[in-house]
mmCIF file of C-alpha atoms and ligand atoms in Angstrom:
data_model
loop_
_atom_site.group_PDB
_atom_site.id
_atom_site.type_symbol
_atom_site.label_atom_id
_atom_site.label_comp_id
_atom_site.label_asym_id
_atom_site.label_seq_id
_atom_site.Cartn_x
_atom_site.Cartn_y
_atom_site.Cartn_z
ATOM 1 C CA UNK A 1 -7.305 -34.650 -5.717
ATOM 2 C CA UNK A 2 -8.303 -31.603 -3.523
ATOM 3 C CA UNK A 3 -11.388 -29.865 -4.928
ATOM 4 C CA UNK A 4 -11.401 -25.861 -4.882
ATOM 5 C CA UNK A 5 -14.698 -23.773 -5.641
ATOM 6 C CA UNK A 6 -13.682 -20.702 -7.945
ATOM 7 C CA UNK A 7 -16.051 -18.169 -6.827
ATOM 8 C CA UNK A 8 -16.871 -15.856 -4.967
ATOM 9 C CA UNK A 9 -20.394 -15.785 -4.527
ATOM 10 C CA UNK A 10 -20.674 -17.421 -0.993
ATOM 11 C CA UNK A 11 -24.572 -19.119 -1.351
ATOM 12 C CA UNK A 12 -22.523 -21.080 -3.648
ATOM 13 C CA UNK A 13 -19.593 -21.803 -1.454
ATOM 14 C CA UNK A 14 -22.134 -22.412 1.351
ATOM 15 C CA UNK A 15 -23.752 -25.454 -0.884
ATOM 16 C CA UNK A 16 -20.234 -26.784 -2.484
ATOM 17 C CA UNK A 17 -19.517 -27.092 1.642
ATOM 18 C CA UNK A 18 -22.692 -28.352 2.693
ATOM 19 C CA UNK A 19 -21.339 -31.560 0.149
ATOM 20 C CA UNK A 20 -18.663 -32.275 2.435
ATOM 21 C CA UNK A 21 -16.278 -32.080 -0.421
ATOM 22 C CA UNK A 22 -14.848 -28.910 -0.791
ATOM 23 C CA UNK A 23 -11.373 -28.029 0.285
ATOM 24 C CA UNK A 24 -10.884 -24.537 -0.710
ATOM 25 C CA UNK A 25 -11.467 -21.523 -2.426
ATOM 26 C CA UNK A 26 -10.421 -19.504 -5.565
ATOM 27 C CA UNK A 27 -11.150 -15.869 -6.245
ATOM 28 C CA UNK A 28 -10.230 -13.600 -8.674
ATOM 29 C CA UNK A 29 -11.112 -9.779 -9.399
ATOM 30 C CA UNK A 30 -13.641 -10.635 -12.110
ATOM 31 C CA UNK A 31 -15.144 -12.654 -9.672
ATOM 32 C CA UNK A 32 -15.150 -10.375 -7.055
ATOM 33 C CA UNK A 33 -17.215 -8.034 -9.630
ATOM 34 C CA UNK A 34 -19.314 -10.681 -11.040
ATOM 35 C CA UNK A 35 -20.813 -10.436 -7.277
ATOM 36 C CA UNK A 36 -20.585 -6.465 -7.282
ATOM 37 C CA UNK A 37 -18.052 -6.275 -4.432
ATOM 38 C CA UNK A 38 -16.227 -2.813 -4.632
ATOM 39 C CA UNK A 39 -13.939 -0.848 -2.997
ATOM 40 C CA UNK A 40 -10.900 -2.109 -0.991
ATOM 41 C CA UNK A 41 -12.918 -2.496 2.742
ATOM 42 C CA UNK A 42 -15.552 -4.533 0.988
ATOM 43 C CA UNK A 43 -13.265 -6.565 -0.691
ATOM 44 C CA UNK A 44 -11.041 -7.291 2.532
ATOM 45 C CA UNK A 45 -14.223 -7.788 4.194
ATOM 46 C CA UNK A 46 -15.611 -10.486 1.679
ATOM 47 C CA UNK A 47 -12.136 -12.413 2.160
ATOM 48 C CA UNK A 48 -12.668 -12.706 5.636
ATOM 49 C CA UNK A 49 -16.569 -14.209 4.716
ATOM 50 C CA UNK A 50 -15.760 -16.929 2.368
ATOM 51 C CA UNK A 51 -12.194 -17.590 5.049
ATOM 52 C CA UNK A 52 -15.168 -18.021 7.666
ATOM 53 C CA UNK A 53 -17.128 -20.207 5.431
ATOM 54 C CA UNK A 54 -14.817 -23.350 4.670
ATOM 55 C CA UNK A 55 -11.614 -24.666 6.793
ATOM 56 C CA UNK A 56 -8.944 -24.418 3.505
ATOM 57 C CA UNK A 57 -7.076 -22.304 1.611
ATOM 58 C CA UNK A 58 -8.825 -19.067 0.068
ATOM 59 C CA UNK A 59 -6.966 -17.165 -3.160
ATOM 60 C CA UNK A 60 -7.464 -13.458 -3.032
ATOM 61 C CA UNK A 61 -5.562 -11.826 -5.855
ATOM 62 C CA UNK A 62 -3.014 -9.019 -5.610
ATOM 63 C CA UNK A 63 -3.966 -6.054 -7.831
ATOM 64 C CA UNK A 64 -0.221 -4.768 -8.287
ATOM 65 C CA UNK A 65 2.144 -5.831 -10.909
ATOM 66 C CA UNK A 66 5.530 -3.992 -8.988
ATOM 67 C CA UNK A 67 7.528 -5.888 -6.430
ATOM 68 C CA UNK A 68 6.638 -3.569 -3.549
ATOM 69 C CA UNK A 69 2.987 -3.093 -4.313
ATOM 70 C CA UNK A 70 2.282 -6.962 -4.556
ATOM 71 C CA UNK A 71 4.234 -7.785 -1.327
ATOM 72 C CA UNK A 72 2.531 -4.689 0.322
ATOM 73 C CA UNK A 73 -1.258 -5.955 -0.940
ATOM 74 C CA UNK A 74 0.102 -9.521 -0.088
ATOM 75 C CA UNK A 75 1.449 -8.595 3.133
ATOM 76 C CA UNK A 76 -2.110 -6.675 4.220
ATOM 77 C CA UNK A 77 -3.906 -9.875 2.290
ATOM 78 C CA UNK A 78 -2.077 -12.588 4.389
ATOM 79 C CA UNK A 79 -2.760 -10.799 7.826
ATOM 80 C CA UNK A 80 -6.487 -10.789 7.382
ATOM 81 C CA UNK A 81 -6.774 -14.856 7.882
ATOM 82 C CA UNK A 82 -4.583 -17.579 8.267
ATOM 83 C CA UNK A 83 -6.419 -19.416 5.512
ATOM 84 C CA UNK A 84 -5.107 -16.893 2.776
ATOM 85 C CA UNK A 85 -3.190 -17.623 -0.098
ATOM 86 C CA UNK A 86 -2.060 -14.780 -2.005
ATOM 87 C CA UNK A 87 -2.778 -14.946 -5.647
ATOM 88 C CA UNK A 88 0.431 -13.874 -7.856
ATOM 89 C CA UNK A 89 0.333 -13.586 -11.751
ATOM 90 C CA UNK A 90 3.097 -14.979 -13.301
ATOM 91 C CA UNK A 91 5.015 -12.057 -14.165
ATOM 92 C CA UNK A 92 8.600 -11.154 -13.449
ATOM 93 C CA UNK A 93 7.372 -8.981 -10.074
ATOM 94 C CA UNK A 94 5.528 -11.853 -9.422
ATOM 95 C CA UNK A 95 8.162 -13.938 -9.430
ATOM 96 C CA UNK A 96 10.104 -11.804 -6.886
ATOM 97 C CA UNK A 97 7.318 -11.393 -5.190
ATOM 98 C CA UNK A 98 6.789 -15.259 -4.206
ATOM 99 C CA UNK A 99 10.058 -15.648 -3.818
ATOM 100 C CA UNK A 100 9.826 -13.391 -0.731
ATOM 101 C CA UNK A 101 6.364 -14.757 0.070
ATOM 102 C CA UNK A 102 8.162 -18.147 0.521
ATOM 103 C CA UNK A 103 10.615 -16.714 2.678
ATOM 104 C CA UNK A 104 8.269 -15.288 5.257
ATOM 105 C CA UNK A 105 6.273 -18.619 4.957
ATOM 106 C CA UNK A 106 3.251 -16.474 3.167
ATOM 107 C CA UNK A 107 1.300 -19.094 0.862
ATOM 108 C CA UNK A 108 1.284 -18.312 -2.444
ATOM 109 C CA UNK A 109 -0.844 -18.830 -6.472
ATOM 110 C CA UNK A 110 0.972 -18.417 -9.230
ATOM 111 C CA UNK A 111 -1.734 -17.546 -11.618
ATOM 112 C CA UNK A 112 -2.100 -16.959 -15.378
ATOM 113 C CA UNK A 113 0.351 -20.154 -15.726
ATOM 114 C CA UNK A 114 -0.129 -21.113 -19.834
ATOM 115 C CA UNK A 115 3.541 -22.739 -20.242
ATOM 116 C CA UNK A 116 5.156 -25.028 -18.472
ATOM 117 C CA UNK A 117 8.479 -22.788 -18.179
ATOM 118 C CA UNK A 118 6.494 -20.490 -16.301
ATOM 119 C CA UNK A 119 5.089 -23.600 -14.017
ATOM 120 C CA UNK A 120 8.907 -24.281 -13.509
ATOM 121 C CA UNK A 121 9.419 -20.904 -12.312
ATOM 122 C CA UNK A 122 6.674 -20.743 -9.785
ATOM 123 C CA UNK A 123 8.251 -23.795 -8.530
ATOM 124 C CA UNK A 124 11.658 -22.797 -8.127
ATOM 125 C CA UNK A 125 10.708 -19.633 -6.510
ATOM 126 C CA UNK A 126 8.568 -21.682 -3.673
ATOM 127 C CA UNK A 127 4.958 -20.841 -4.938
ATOM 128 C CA UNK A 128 2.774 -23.032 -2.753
ATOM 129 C CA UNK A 129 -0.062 -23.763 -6.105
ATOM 130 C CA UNK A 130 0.551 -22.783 -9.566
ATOM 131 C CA UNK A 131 -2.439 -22.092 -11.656
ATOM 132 C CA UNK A 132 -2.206 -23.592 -15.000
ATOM 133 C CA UNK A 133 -5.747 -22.607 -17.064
ATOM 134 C CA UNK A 134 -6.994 -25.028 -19.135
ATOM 135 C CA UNK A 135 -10.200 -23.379 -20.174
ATOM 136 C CA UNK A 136 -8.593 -20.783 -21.406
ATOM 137 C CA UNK A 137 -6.191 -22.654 -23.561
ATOM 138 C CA UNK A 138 -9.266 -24.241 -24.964
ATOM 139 C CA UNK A 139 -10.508 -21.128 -26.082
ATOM 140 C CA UNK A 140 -7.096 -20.562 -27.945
ATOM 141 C CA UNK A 141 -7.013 -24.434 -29.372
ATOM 142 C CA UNK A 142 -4.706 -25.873 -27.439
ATOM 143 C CA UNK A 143 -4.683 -28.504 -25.332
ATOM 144 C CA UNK A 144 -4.277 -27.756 -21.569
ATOM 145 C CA UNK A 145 -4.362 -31.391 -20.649
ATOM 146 C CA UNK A 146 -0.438 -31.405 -22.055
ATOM 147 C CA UNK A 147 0.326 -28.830 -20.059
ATOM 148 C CA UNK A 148 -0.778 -30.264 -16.879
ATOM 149 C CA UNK A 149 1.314 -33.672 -17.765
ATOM 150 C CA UNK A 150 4.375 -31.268 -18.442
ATOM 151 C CA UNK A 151 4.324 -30.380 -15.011
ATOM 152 C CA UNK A 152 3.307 -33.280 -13.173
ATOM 153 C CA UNK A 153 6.821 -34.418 -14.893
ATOM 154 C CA UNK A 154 9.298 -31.631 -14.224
ATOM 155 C CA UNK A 155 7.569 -31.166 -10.802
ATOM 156 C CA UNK A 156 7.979 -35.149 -9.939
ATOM 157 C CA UNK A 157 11.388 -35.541 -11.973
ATOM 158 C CA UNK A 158 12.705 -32.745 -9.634
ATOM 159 C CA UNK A 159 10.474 -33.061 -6.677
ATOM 160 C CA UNK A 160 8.915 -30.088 -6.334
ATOM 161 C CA UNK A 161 6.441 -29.342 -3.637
ATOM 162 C CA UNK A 162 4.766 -26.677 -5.455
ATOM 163 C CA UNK A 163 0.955 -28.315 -6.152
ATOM 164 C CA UNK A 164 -0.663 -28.184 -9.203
ATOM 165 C CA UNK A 165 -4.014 -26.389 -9.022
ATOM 166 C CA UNK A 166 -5.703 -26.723 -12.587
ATOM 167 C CA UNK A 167 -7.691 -23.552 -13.062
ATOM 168 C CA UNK A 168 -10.115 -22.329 -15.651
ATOM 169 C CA UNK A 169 -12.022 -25.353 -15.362
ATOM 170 C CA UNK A 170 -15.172 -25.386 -17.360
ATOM 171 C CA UNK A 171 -16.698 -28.529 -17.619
ATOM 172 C CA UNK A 172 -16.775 -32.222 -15.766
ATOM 173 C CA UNK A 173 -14.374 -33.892 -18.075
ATOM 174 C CA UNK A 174 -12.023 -31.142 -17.298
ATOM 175 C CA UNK A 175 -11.897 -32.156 -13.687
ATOM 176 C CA UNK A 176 -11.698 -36.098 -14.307
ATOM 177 C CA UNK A 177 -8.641 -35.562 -17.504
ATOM 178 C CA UNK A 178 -6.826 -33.168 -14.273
ATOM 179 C CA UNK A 179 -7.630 -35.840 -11.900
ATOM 180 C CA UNK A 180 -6.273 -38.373 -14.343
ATOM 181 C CA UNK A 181 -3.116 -36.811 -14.864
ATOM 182 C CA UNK A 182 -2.197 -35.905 -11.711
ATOM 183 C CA UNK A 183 -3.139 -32.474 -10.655
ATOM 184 C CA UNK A 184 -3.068 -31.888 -6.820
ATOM 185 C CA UNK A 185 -6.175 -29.177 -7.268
ATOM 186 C CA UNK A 186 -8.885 -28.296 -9.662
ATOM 187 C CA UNK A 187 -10.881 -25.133 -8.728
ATOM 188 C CA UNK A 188 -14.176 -25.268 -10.634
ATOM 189 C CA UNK A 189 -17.511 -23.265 -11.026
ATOM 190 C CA UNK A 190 -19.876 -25.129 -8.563
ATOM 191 C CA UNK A 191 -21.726 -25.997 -11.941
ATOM 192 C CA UNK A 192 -18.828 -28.587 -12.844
ATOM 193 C CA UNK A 193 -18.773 -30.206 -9.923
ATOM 194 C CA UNK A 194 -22.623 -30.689 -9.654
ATOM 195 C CA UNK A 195 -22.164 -31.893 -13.256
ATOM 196 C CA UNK A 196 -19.957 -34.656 -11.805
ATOM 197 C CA UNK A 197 -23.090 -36.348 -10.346
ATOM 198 C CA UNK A 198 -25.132 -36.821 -13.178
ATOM 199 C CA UNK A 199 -25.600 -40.108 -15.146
ATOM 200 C CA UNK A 200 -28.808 -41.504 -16.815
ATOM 201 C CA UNK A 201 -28.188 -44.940 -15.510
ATOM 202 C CA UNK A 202 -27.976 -43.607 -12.322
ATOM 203 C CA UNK A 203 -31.192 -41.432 -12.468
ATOM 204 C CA UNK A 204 -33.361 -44.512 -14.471
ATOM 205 C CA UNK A 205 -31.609 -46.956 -11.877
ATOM 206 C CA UNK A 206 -33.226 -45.200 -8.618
ATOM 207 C CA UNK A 207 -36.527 -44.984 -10.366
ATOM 208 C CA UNK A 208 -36.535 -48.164 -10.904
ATOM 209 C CA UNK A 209 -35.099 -49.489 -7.369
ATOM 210 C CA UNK A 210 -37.782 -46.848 -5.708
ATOM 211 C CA UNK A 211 -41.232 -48.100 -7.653
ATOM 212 C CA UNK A 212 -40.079 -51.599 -7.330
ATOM 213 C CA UNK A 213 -39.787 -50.807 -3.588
ATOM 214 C CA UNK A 214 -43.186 -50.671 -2.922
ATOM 215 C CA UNK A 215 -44.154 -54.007 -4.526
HETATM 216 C C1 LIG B 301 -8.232 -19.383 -11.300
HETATM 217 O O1 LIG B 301 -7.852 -19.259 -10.159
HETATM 218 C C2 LIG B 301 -9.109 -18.440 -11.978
HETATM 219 O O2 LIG B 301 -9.855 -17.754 -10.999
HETATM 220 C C3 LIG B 301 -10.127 -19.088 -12.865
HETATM 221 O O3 LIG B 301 -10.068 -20.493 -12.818
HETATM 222 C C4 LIG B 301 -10.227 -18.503 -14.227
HETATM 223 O O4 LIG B 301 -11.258 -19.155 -14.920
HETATM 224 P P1 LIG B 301 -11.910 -18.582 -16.249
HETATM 225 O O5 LIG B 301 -10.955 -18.797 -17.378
HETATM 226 O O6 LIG B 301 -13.170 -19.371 -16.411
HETATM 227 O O7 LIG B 301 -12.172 -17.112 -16.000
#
């Protein structure tokens, strides 16, 4: 499974790199805010950073929700770097809009993906990653884990080549459940994926092998 950061602060992309385990990047625009990035220059600009930061794909979300304003923001978006993606939300210009995408050979996110009908959609109009959010179905008690497994299915059954990025990860068991089901991405808060390192055994294990070291 591919690991994404989602983020857009780039000290944190810098150490999620440093690992040697990172393979791409999410954004969103409440990320982009969260690290007070404003205006459309800056924002461009800040693309361009975190595309010079890591060698995979990098999200950056369309603001539009008409056919010709995303394909125009996805059209300027995609000519910035070769490692954009252009972030789509799963609405009906969306759809149209990733269908063209896919035609000109623009990658494409389907994001804000909570059903797997929309999943099926993305697919079939040649999104590149769809976006389901588990977090956020958390939040609304239900379980996103299904949802993944409902897609891994229709995508397999039908052999889709659309990849599965699970999104609105919040926690380490959230990435190992996606990994176990099948998901081709997770894009996760650096804090997750720190969180995958930790055990006590290993931490009392070290001590242990370090004091008896000097014996
Ligand atoms: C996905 O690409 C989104 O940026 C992100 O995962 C949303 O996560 P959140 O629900 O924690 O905001």
């Amino acid at each position: 499974m591919k690991f994404f950061i989602d983020t857009a602060n780039l000290s944190q992309i810098k150490e999620a790199q440093a690992m040697g385990i990172l393979d791409g990047v999410t954004t969103n625009p409440s990320l982009m805010a969260k690290e007070g990035i404003k205006g459309e220059a800056n924002i461009l600009k800040h693309y361009v950073d975190i595309c010079g930061l890591v060698t995979g794909d990098v999200s950056a979300e369309v603001l539009s929700t008409d056919f010709d304003g995303i394909v125009r923001e996805g059209e300027a978006l995609a000519k910035l770097h070769k490692q954009i993606v252009v972030k789509v939300p799963m609405i009906k210009e969306g759809v149209k809009a990733i269908k063209y995408f896919s035609n000109k050979g623009i990658k494409t996110n389907c994001t804000l993906v909570f059903s797997a009908g929309q999943a099926l959609l993305a697919a079939k109009a040649g999104a590149t990653y769809v976006s389901p959010f588990i977090g956020r179905l958390d939040d609304v008690s239900t379980d996103g884990f299904i949802l993944i497994e409902d897609i891994r299915t229709i995508y397999d059954t039908y052999g889709y080549k659309t990849q599965i990025l699970a999104a609105s990860i919040r926690h380490p068991m959230h990435i190992v459940n996606c990994a176990k089901l099948g998901a081709d991405v997770a894009t996760c808060p650096l804090s997750a994926i720190m969180a995958l390192l930790n055990h006590p055994l290993t931490d009392t294990g070290l001590a242990k092998f370090l004091e008896d070291a000097k014996k």
